[in-house]
CSV table of C-alpha atoms in Angstrom, one decimal:
chain,number,residue,atom,x,y,z
A,668,MET,CA,-87.7,-65.9,77.4
A,669,HIS,CA,-88.1,-68.5,80.3
A,670,TYR,CA,-86.9,-66.6,83.9
A,671,GLU,CA,-88.0,-70.2,85.7
A,672,GLU,CA,-85.1,-72.2,83.8
A,673,GLU,CA,-81.5,-72.2,86.0
A,674,TYR,CA,-78.7,-71.7,84.0
A,675,ASP,CA,-75.4,-72.8,84.5
A,676,ILE,CA,-73.7,-69.8,82.6
A,677,VAL,CA,-74.6,-66.3,80.9
A,678,LEU,CA,-72.5,-65.3,78.6
A,679,PHE,CA,-72.7,-61.3,78.0
A,680,PRO,CA,-70.7,-60.9,74.5
A,681,GLN,CA,-71.6,-57.2,72.8
A,682,THR,CA,-71.7,-59.7,68.7
A,683,PHE,CA,-72.9,-63.2,68.5
A,684,TYR,CA,-73.5,-66.2,65.9
A,685,PRO,CA,-74.8,-64.9,63.3
A,686,ASP,CA,-72.2,-62.1,62.6
A,687,ALA,CA,-68.7,-63.2,61.6
A,688,ASP,CA,-66.7,-61.0,63.6
A,689,ALA,CA,-63.6,-62.2,65.9
A,690,THR,CA,-65.4,-61.7,69.4
A,691,ALA,CA,-68.4,-63.4,67.5
A,692,LYS,CA,-67.1,-66.8,66.2
A,693,LEU,CA,-64.9,-66.9,69.7
A,694,MET,CA,-68.4,-66.6,71.9
A,695,THR,CA,-70.2,-68.9,69.3
A,696,ASP,CA,-68.2,-72.1,69.5
A,697,LEU,CA,-67.7,-71.1,73.7
A,698,ALA,CA,-71.3,-71.4,73.7
A,699,GLU,CA,-71.5,-74.3,71.6
A,700,PHE,CA,-68.8,-76.5,73.1
A,701,LEU,CA,-70.2,-76.3,76.2
A,702,VAL,CA,-73.7,-76.9,75.6
A,703,LYS,CA,-71.9,-80.1,74.3
A,704,LYS,CA,-71.0,-80.6,77.6
A,705,GLY,CA,-74.3,-81.0,79.2
A,706,LYS,CA,-74.0,-76.9,80.3
A,707,LYS,CA,-77.0,-75.3,80.3
A,708,VAL,CA,-76.1,-71.6,78.6
A,709,ILE,CA,-78.1,-68.5,77.5
A,710,VAL,CA,-76.6,-65.8,76.1
A,711,VAL,CA,-77.4,-62.2,75.9
A,712,THR,CA,-76.2,-59.9,73.5
A,713,PRO,CA,-77.9,-56.8,71.1
A,714,ASN,CA,-80.0,-57.4,68.9
A,715,ARG,CA,-78.2,-55.4,66.3
A,716,SER,CA,-75.2,-56.4,64.0
A,717,TYR,CA,-72.2,-54.7,65.6
A,718,GLU,CA,-70.8,-54.2,62.2
A,719,ARG,CA,-73.6,-53.9,60.0
A,720,PRO,CA,-76.2,-52.0,62.6
A,721,ASN,CA,-78.8,-51.5,60.4
A,722,ILE,CA,-79.4,-55.9,60.4
A,723,LYS,CA,-81.5,-56.6,63.3
A,724,TYR,CA,-81.6,-60.1,64.7
A,725,PRO,CA,-84.8,-61.9,66.7
A,726,GLU,CA,-85.0,-60.9,70.0
A,727,PHE,CA,-85.4,-65.1,71.3
A,728,GLU,CA,-84.1,-67.5,69.8
A,729,ILE,CA,-82.5,-71.1,70.3
A,730,ILE,CA,-79.5,-72.0,68.2
A,731,GLU,CA,-77.9,-75.8,68.8
A,732,ASP,CA,-79.5,-75.7,72.6
A,733,ILE,CA,-78.2,-71.9,73.9
A,734,HIS,CA,-80.9,-69.8,74.2
A,735,VAL,CA,-80.4,-66.2,72.4
A,736,ASN,CA,-81.2,-63.6,73.9
A,737,ARG,CA,-81.1,-60.1,71.9
A,738,ILE,CA,-81.7,-56.6,74.3
A,739,LYS,CA,-83.1,-54.1,71.8
A,740,ILE,CA,-80.8,-51.1,70.8
A,741,PRO,CA,-81.3,-48.6,69.0
A,742,LYS,CA,-79.2,-48.2,65.7
A,743,LEU,CA,-75.7,-46.5,66.3
A,744,ASN,CA,-72.6,-46.4,64.6
A,745,LYS,CA,-69.9,-48.4,66.1
A,746,ASN,CA,-67.3,-46.0,64.2
A,747,ASN,CA,-68.3,-42.9,66.2
A,748,ALA,CA,-67.3,-42.6,69.4
A,749,ILE,CA,-69.9,-40.8,71.2
A,750,GLN,CA,-72.4,-43.3,69.8
A,751,LYS,CA,-70.0,-45.7,70.7
A,752,ILE,CA,-70.1,-45.3,74.2
A,753,LEU,CA,-74.0,-44.8,74.5
A,754,LEU,CA,-74.3,-48.3,72.7
A,755,TYR,CA,-71.9,-49.6,75.5
A,756,TYR,CA,-74.0,-47.9,78.3
A,757,LEU,CA,-77.5,-49.0,76.8
A,758,PHE,CA,-76.3,-52.3,76.7
A,759,SER,CA,-74.9,-52.7,79.9
A,760,THR,CA,-78.0,-51.1,81.7
A,761,LYS,CA,-80.3,-53.9,80.0
A,762,ALA,CA,-78.1,-56.4,80.6
A,763,LYS,CA,-78.3,-55.7,84.1
A,764,ARG,CA,-82.2,-55.6,83.8
A,765,THR,CA,-81.9,-58.7,82.4
A,766,LEU,CA,-79.3,-60.6,84.6
A,767,LYS,CA,-81.7,-59.1,87.3
A,768,LYS,CA,-84.3,-61.9,86.1
A,769,LEU,CA,-82.2,-64.6,85.4
A,770,ASN,CA,-81.7,-68.0,87.2
A,771,TYR,CA,-77.9,-68.7,86.6
A,772,LYS,CA,-74.7,-70.1,88.7
A,773,ILE,CA,-72.2,-68.3,86.8
A,774,ALA,CA,-71.8,-65.3,84.6
A,775,LEU,CA,-69.2,-64.3,82.5
A,776,SER,CA,-68.7,-60.9,80.9
A,777,ILE,CA,-66.1,-59.1,78.6
A,778,LEU,CA,-64.0,-56.3,78.0
A,779,PRO,CA,-65.1,-54.6,75.6
A,780,PRO,CA,-67.8,-52.7,75.9
A,781,PHE,CA,-67.3,-50.8,78.9
A,782,PHE,CA,-69.7,-50.9,81.9
A,783,VAL,CA,-70.9,-54.4,81.1
A,784,ALA,CA,-68.9,-56.7,82.8
A,785,TYR,CA,-69.2,-54.3,86.0
A,786,LYS,CA,-72.5,-54.2,86.2
A,787,THR,CA,-72.8,-57.7,85.6
A,788,LEU,CA,-70.8,-58.6,88.4
A,789,LYS,CA,-72.4,-55.9,91.3
A,790,VAL,CA,-75.7,-57.6,90.5
A,791,THR,CA,-74.3,-61.6,90.9
A,792,LYS,CA,-72.2,-60.5,93.7
A,793,LYS,CA,-75.6,-59.1,95.0
A,794,LYS,CA,-76.5,-63.0,94.4
A,795,GLY,CA,-74.3,-64.9,95.9
A,796,LYS,CA,-72.9,-66.0,92.3
A,797,LYS,CA,-70.0,-66.6,90.2
A,798,PHE,CA,-68.4,-64.3,87.9
A,799,ILE,CA,-65.9,-64.9,85.0
A,800,PHE,CA,-63.8,-61.8,83.8
A,801,LEU,CA,-62.6,-62.0,80.3
A,802,LEU,CA,-60.3,-59.7,79.9
A,803,HIS,CA,-59.7,-58.9,75.3
A,804,ASP,CA,-58.5,-55.3,75.0
A,805,LEU,CA,-58.0,-53.4,78.6
A,806,HIS,CA,-59.6,-49.7,77.9
A,807,PRO,CA,-58.9,-46.9,79.4
A,808,ASP,CA,-55.4,-47.9,79.9
A,809,THR,CA,-55.6,-48.3,75.7
A,810,LEU,CA,-56.4,-44.9,74.8
A,811,LEU,CA,-54.8,-43.1,78.1
A,812,ARG,CA,-51.6,-45.0,76.2
A,813,ARG,CA,-52.3,-43.8,72.9
A,814,LYS,CA,-52.4,-40.0,74.7
A,815,GLN,CA,-55.9,-39.9,73.2
A,816,VAL,CA,-57.7,-39.1,76.3
A,817,SER,CA,-56.4,-37.4,79.0
A,818,PRO,CA,-56.0,-39.1,83.0
A,819,ASN,CA,-58.5,-36.0,84.1
A,820,ASN,CA,-61.3,-37.4,81.9
A,821,PRO,CA,-64.5,-38.9,84.1
A,822,LEU,CA,-64.9,-42.0,81.8
A,823,VAL,CA,-61.4,-42.6,82.5
A,824,ILE,CA,-61.4,-42.0,85.9
A,825,LEU,CA,-64.6,-44.1,86.2
A,826,LEU,CA,-63.2,-46.9,83.6
A,827,LYS,CA,-60.5,-47.0,85.6
A,828,LYS,CA,-62.5,-47.7,89.1
A,829,HIS,CA,-64.7,-50.3,87.0
A,830,ASN,CA,-61.8,-51.8,85.7
A,831,LYS,CA,-59.8,-51.8,90.0
A,832,TYR,CA,-63.4,-53.5,90.6
A,833,ILE,CA,-63.3,-56.6,88.6
A,834,PHE,CA,-60.4,-57.6,88.8
A,835,GLN,CA,-60.6,-57.3,92.6
A,836,ASN,CA,-63.8,-59.1,93.0
A,837,SER,CA,-64.5,-61.9,90.0
A,838,ASP,CA,-64.2,-65.2,91.0
A,839,LYS,CA,-61.4,-65.4,87.9
A,840,THR,CA,-60.2,-63.6,85.8
A,841,ILE,CA,-59.0,-65.0,81.8
A,842,PHE,CA,-56.3,-63.4,80.3
A,843,LEU,CA,-55.1,-63.3,76.2
A,844,GLY,CA,-52.4,-62.8,76.4
A,845,ARG,CA,-48.7,-63.1,79.8
A,846,ASP,CA,-48.1,-59.2,79.1
A,847,GLN,CA,-51.8,-58.4,80.2
A,848,ILE,CA,-51.1,-60.3,83.2
A,849,GLU,CA,-48.0,-58.2,84.1
A,850,TYR,CA,-49.2,-55.0,83.2
A,851,VAL,CA,-52.3,-56.1,85.3
A,852,LYS,CA,-50.5,-57.3,88.7
A,853,GLU,CA,-48.4,-53.6,88.2
A,854,ASN,CA,-51.3,-51.6,87.4
A,855,TYR,CA,-54.2,-52.5,89.8
A,856,GLY,CA,-53.1,-56.0,91.7
A,857,ILE,CA,-54.8,-59.1,91.7
A,858,SER,CA,-54.4,-62.6,93.3
A,859,ASN,CA,-52.8,-64.9,92.0
A,860,ASP,CA,-55.6,-68.0,92.1
A,861,LYS,CA,-58.0,-65.7,90.3
A,862,ILE,CA,-55.7,-65.5,87.1
A,863,GLU,CA,-56.3,-67.8,84.7
A,864,PHE,CA,-54.1,-68.0,81.2
A,865,ILE,CA,-56.0,-69.1,77.8
A,866,PRO,CA,-54.9,-67.9,74.7
A,867,ASN,CA,-57.8,-66.8,71.9
A,868,TRP,CA,-58.4,-69.9,69.5
A,869,ALA,CA,-59.3,-70.1,65.9
A,870,ARG,CA,-61.6,-72.8,64.0
A,871,GLY,CA,-59.8,-74.9,62.1
A,872,LEU,CA,-59.1,-73.9,58.3
A,873,GLU,CA,-59.9,-77.0,57.2
A,874,GLU,CA,-63.3,-77.0,59.1
A,875,ASN,CA,-66.0,-77.6,56.4
A,876,PHE,CA,-63.5,-75.8,53.9
A,877,ILE,CA,-64.6,-75.9,50.5
A,878,LYS,CA,-62.1,-74.3,48.2
A,879,LYS,CA,-63.1,-71.3,45.9
A,880,ASP,CA,-60.5,-70.5,43.2
A,881,SER,CA,-62.7,-67.3,43.1
A,882,ILE,CA,-61.9,-65.6,46.1
A,883,LYS,CA,-58.0,-66.4,44.8
A,884,GLU,CA,-58.7,-64.8,41.4
A,885,LYS,CA,-60.6,-61.6,43.2
A,886,TYR,CA,-58.4,-60.9,46.2
A,887,TYR,CA,-54.6,-61.8,45.1
A,888,LYS,CA,-52.6,-60.9,42.6
A,889,PRO,CA,-49.5,-63.0,41.1
A,890,GLY,CA,-46.6,-62.9,43.5
A,891,PHE,CA,-46.3,-63.2,47.1
A,892,ASN,CA,-49.3,-62.2,49.4
A,893,ILE,CA,-49.6,-61.1,52.5
A,894,LEU,CA,-53.0,-61.1,53.9
A,895,TYR,CA,-54.1,-58.6,56.5
A,896,ALA,CA,-57.8,-59.2,57.6
A,897,GLY,CA,-58.8,-56.8,60.6
A,898,ASN,CA,-59.7,-53.6,61.8
A,899,MET,CA,-57.9,-50.9,60.3
A,900,GLY,CA,-58.9,-48.1,62.9
A,901,GLU,CA,-56.3,-45.6,65.4
A,902,ALA,CA,-55.3,-49.4,67.3
A,903,GLN,CA,-53.9,-50.4,63.7
A,904,VAL,CA,-53.5,-47.0,61.6
A,905,LYS,CA,-49.8,-46.4,63.3
A,906,SER,CA,-48.1,-49.9,62.1
A,907,LEU,CA,-50.2,-50.3,59.1
A,908,GLU,CA,-49.0,-46.7,57.2
A,909,LYS,CA,-45.6,-48.5,58.5
A,910,VAL,CA,-45.8,-51.6,56.5
A,911,ILE,CA,-48.0,-49.9,53.8
A,912,LYS,CA,-44.8,-47.7,53.1
A,913,LEU,CA,-42.4,-50.4,53.4
A,914,THR,CA,-43.9,-52.3,51.2
A,915,LYS,CA,-43.8,-49.5,48.5
A,916,ASN,CA,-39.9,-50.4,48.6
A,917,GLU,CA,-38.8,-50.6,44.5
A,918,ARG,CA,-36.9,-54.1,45.9
A,919,LEU,CA,-40.5,-55.3,47.1
A,920,PHE,CA,-42.0,-54.3,44.1
A,921,ALA,CA,-39.9,-55.6,41.8
A,922,ASN,CA,-40.0,-59.1,43.3
A,923,SER,CA,-43.5,-59.3,42.9
A,924,VAL,CA,-44.5,-58.6,47.0
A,925,ASN,CA,-48.4,-57.7,47.4
A,926,LEU,CA,-49.9,-56.6,50.5
A,927,ILE,CA,-53.5,-57.8,50.7
A,928,LEU,CA,-55.4,-55.5,53.4
A,929,VAL,CA,-59.1,-56.9,53.8
A,930,GLY,CA,-61.7,-55.0,56.3
A,931,GLN,CA,-63.1,-51.6,57.8
A,932,GLY,CA,-62.7,-49.0,60.2
A,933,ARG,CA,-62.2,-45.5,60.1
A,934,ARG,CA,-59.0,-44.7,59.7
A,935,LYS,CA,-58.9,-47.1,56.0
A,936,ASP,CA,-59.9,-43.5,54.2
A,937,TYR,CA,-56.6,-42.3,55.4
A,938,LEU,CA,-55.0,-45.7,55.1
A,939,MET,CA,-55.6,-45.7,51.7
A,940,ASN,CA,-54.5,-42.4,50.6
A,941,ILE,CA,-51.3,-42.9,51.6
A,942,ALA,CA,-51.4,-46.7,48.8
A,943,LYS,CA,-52.8,-44.3,46.8
A,944,ASP,CA,-49.6,-44.3,44.0
A,945,THR,CA,-48.6,-47.8,45.0
A,946,GLY,CA,-49.1,-50.5,42.8
A,947,ASN,CA,-48.6,-53.8,44.9
A,948,VAL,CA,-51.3,-52.5,48.0
A,949,TYR,CA,-54.4,-53.7,47.4
A,950,PHE,CA,-57.8,-52.7,49.8
A,951,PHE,CA,-60.8,-54.7,50.0
A,952,ASP,CA,-64.0,-54.4,52.1
A,953,TYR,CA,-65.1,-56.7,55.2
A,954,VAL,CA,-65.2,-60.4,54.5
A,955,HIS,CA,-68.2,-61.6,56.9
A,956,ASP,CA,-68.9,-64.7,55.1
A,957,PHE,CA,-67.0,-67.6,57.0
A,958,PRO,CA,-66.2,-69.6,54.2
A,959,ASP,CA,-65.1,-66.4,52.5
A,960,TYR,CA,-62.3,-65.7,55.5
A,961,GLN,CA,-61.4,-69.5,55.0
A,962,ASN,CA,-60.2,-69.0,51.9
A,963,LEU,CA,-59.0,-65.9,51.9
A,964,ILE,CA,-56.7,-67.5,54.8
A,965,TYR,CA,-55.8,-70.5,52.4
A,966,PHE,CA,-54.4,-68.6,49.7
A,967,ALA,CA,-52.6,-66.2,51.1
A,968,ASP,CA,-48.6,-66.7,51.2
A,969,CYS,CA,-48.3,-64.9,54.6
A,970,TYR,CA,-50.0,-63.3,57.1
A,971,LEU,CA,-49.4,-59.1,58.8
A,972,VAL,CA,-50.2,-58.9,62.1
A,973,THR,CA,-50.3,-55.9,63.6
A,974,MET,CA,-49.9,-53.8,66.7
A,975,ARG,CA,-48.5,-50.1,68.3
A,976,ASN,CA,-46.1,-50.3,70.9
A,977,GLU,CA,-48.4,-48.8,73.2
A,978,SER,CA,-51.0,-51.7,72.9
A,979,LYS,CA,-48.8,-54.0,74.8
A,980,GLY,CA,-50.2,-55.6,77.8
A,981,MET,CA,-53.6,-54.2,76.6
A,982,SER,CA,-54.7,-57.0,73.9
A,983,VAL,CA,-53.6,-59.9,71.3
A,984,PRO,CA,-54.8,-59.4,68.4
A,985,SER,CA,-57.4,-62.6,67.4
A,986,LYS,CA,-57.0,-62.6,64.1
A,987,THR,CA,-53.3,-64.3,65.0
A,988,TYR,CA,-54.9,-67.6,65.9
A,989,TYR,CA,-56.5,-68.1,62.6
A,990,TYR,CA,-53.4,-67.1,60.3
A,991,LEU,CA,-51.5,-69.5,63.2
A,992,SER,CA,-54.7,-72.6,61.8
A,993,GLY,CA,-53.4,-71.2,57.9
A,994,GLY,CA,-50.1,-73.3,58.4
A,995,LYS,CA,-47.9,-69.7,57.3
A,996,PRO,CA,-45.3,-68.0,58.6
A,997,ILE,CA,-46.4,-64.5,60.1
A,998,LEU,CA,-45.2,-61.1,59.4
A,999,ALA,CA,-45.7,-58.8,63.1
A,1000,ASP,CA,-45.0,-55.3,63.2
A,1001,VAL,CA,-46.1,-56.3,67.6
A,1002,PRO,CA,-44.1,-54.8,70.6
A,1003,VAL,CA,-41.1,-57.1,71.6
A,1004,ASN,CA,-42.1,-59.3,74.7
A,1005,SER,CA,-46.0,-59.0,74.0
A,1006,GLU,CA,-47.6,-61.6,73.7
A,1007,VAL,CA,-47.5,-61.7,70.1
A,1008,ASP,CA,-43.8,-61.8,69.6
A,1009,ILE,CA,-43.3,-64.4,72.6
A,1010,LEU,CA,-45.5,-66.9,70.9
A,1011,LEU,CA,-43.7,-65.9,67.4
A,1012,ARG,CA,-40.3,-66.8,69.1
A,1013,GLU,CA,-41.4,-69.8,71.0
A,1014,ASN,CA,-42.7,-71.4,68.1
A,1015,ASN,CA,-40.3,-70.1,65.6
A,1016,ALA,CA,-43.8,-69.4,63.1
A,1017,GLY,CA,-43.0,-66.3,62.0
A,1018,ILE,CA,-41.0,-62.3,62.1
A,1019,ASN,CA,-41.6,-59.6,64.4
A,1020,ILE,CA,-40.1,-56.7,62.5
A,1021,ASN,CA,-40.3,-54.1,65.5
A,1022,ASN,CA,-36.8,-53.4,65.8
A,1023,LEU,CA,-36.0,-53.7,62.5
A,1024,SER,CA,-34.3,-50.8,60.1
A,1025,GLU,CA,-36.2,-50.7,57.3
A,1026,GLU,CA,-33.4,-52.5,55.2
A,1027,GLU,CA,-33.2,-55.5,57.8
A,1028,ALA,CA,-37.2,-55.5,57.3
A,1029,ILE,CA,-37.2,-55.7,53.8
A,1030,GLU,CA,-34.6,-58.5,53.4
A,1031,ASN,CA,-36.8,-60.2,55.9
A,1032,ILE,CA,-39.7,-60.4,53.8
A,1033,LEU,CA,-37.4,-61.4,50.8
A,1034,MET,CA,-36.4,-64.5,51.9
A,1035,LEU,CA,-39.8,-65.6,53.1
A,1036,LYS,CA,-40.2,-65.0,49.2
A,1037,ASN,CA,-37.0,-67.0,47.7
A,1038,ASN,CA,-36.0,-69.2,50.3
A,1039,LYS,CA,-38.2,-72.1,50.3
A,1040,GLU,CA,-36.9,-74.0,53.1
A,1041,TYR,CA,-36.8,-71.1,55.4
A,1042,TYR,CA,-40.5,-70.7,54.2
A,1043,GLN,CA,-41.8,-74.1,54.6
A,1044,GLU,CA,-39.9,-74.6,58.2
A,1045,LEU,CA,-41.8,-71.4,59.4
A,1046,SER,CA,-45.2,-72.7,58.0
A,1047,LYS,CA,-45.0,-76.1,59.5
A,1048,ASN,CA,-44.0,-74.6,62.9
A,1049,ALA,CA,-47.0,-72.1,63.1
A,1050,ARG,CA,-49.5,-75.2,62.1
A,1051,LYS,CA,-47.7,-77.3,64.6
A,1052,ALA,CA,-48.4,-74.6,67.3
A,1053,PHE,CA,-51.5,-74.1,66.2
A,1054,GLU,CA,-52.7,-78.0,66.5
A,1055,ASN,CA,-50.6,-78.5,70.3
A,1056,LYS,CA,-51.4,-74.5,72.0
A,1057,TYR,CA,-54.2,-72.7,70.0
A,1058,SER,CA,-56.8,-75.3,68.3
A,1059,LYS,CA,-60.6,-74.9,69.3
A,1060,GLU,CA,-60.1,-77.4,70.9
A,1061,VAL,CA,-57.5,-76.9,73.2
A,1062,ALA,CA,-58.6,-73.7,74.4
A,1063,LEU,CA,-62.2,-74.8,75.2
A,1064,GLU,CA,-61.0,-77.2,77.6
A,1065,SER,CA,-59.6,-75.0,79.6
A,1066,TYR,CA,-62.5,-73.0,79.4
A,1067,LEU,CA,-64.5,-75.5,81.0
A,1068,ARG,CA,-61.7,-76.4,83.5
A,1069,VAL,CA,-62.4,-73.3,84.6
A,1070,VAL,CA,-66.3,-73.3,85.0
A,1071,GLU,CA,-66.5,-76.7,86.2
A,1072,THR,CA,-64.2,-75.6,88.9
A,1073,LEU,CA,-66.9,-72.6,89.8
A,1074,LEU,CA,-70.3,-74.6,89.6
């Protein structure tokens, strides 16, 4: 790596290309876009795949004119809480050390991972440079809401202290949801001039799309297929359990409504056990290949987004934007007035069953399946919302505007 080079911006994502998780896709898109707009970009990221830590990547390479510096990290399992914290800590410590040597104008860091934004902001302040904080998931607040940790836990106290410092000292904070902004204003305090609302985005389904009938044959069954593609961990388990039990209903089974769950997570085995006696709930492993993921979206009839009530104001599921790109209705079980609930109502692009009775939820799902005019209207609205608000081009132009105001 050439430390003498001056970079316009340094990005600190936990994952990056060739990883294919949501954050990796987003940060790769951002880096590629900024380079095309003439910015000098370096990405500092771990040298191991986040999802598959046995896979190692080169420690330095140039990808599409993006300089990628990968920090050596031991093989650690993100599904083990202690190992995950250690992974974040090691990345943050080495990221701080790397940043001290770099010549740059702006640093951009994300939460999660823990520690990284705080440590890189500290270095950036000392250097008199600019800092952008991108809030994906607000930890430890979300863990406190779920009662997974005690407010007296020393790590929780430390992370809350970090968050307050970051919100008050970053030059700009980018929020993914309007509910996040409301929560942070009430609980941490942040001046309006530092707030930027930029929703996440998705690559258009049609981008280099090659139809693969083999994906339809592998994942989908005859009937109406509802796709959930994502993590199956603590944050999702409560809502996914609810939808699985709902799908067991004999009316949905008789109408050939199928629930297709694709992904990994520490609660996947638990969910599979709940669904073991059903004939219309199917589980598959995470899809790592983007063309396969495109086809997964393409062949689904409807998409499922879930979020615990405790997660309102904490995060926004990134899969929502890929679902919108598919131009099919979204079935949501998310808190009322959360960002996903707001966008579904604003754009009439789906149904939120969060406050519905079981019978009402079933009626709504059957209406999606059996009322073609209603289904087509929501499908058209979803695609229109994607093109006008949540496409890669729209979101990245907003990022460019923020970057250029700080250069």
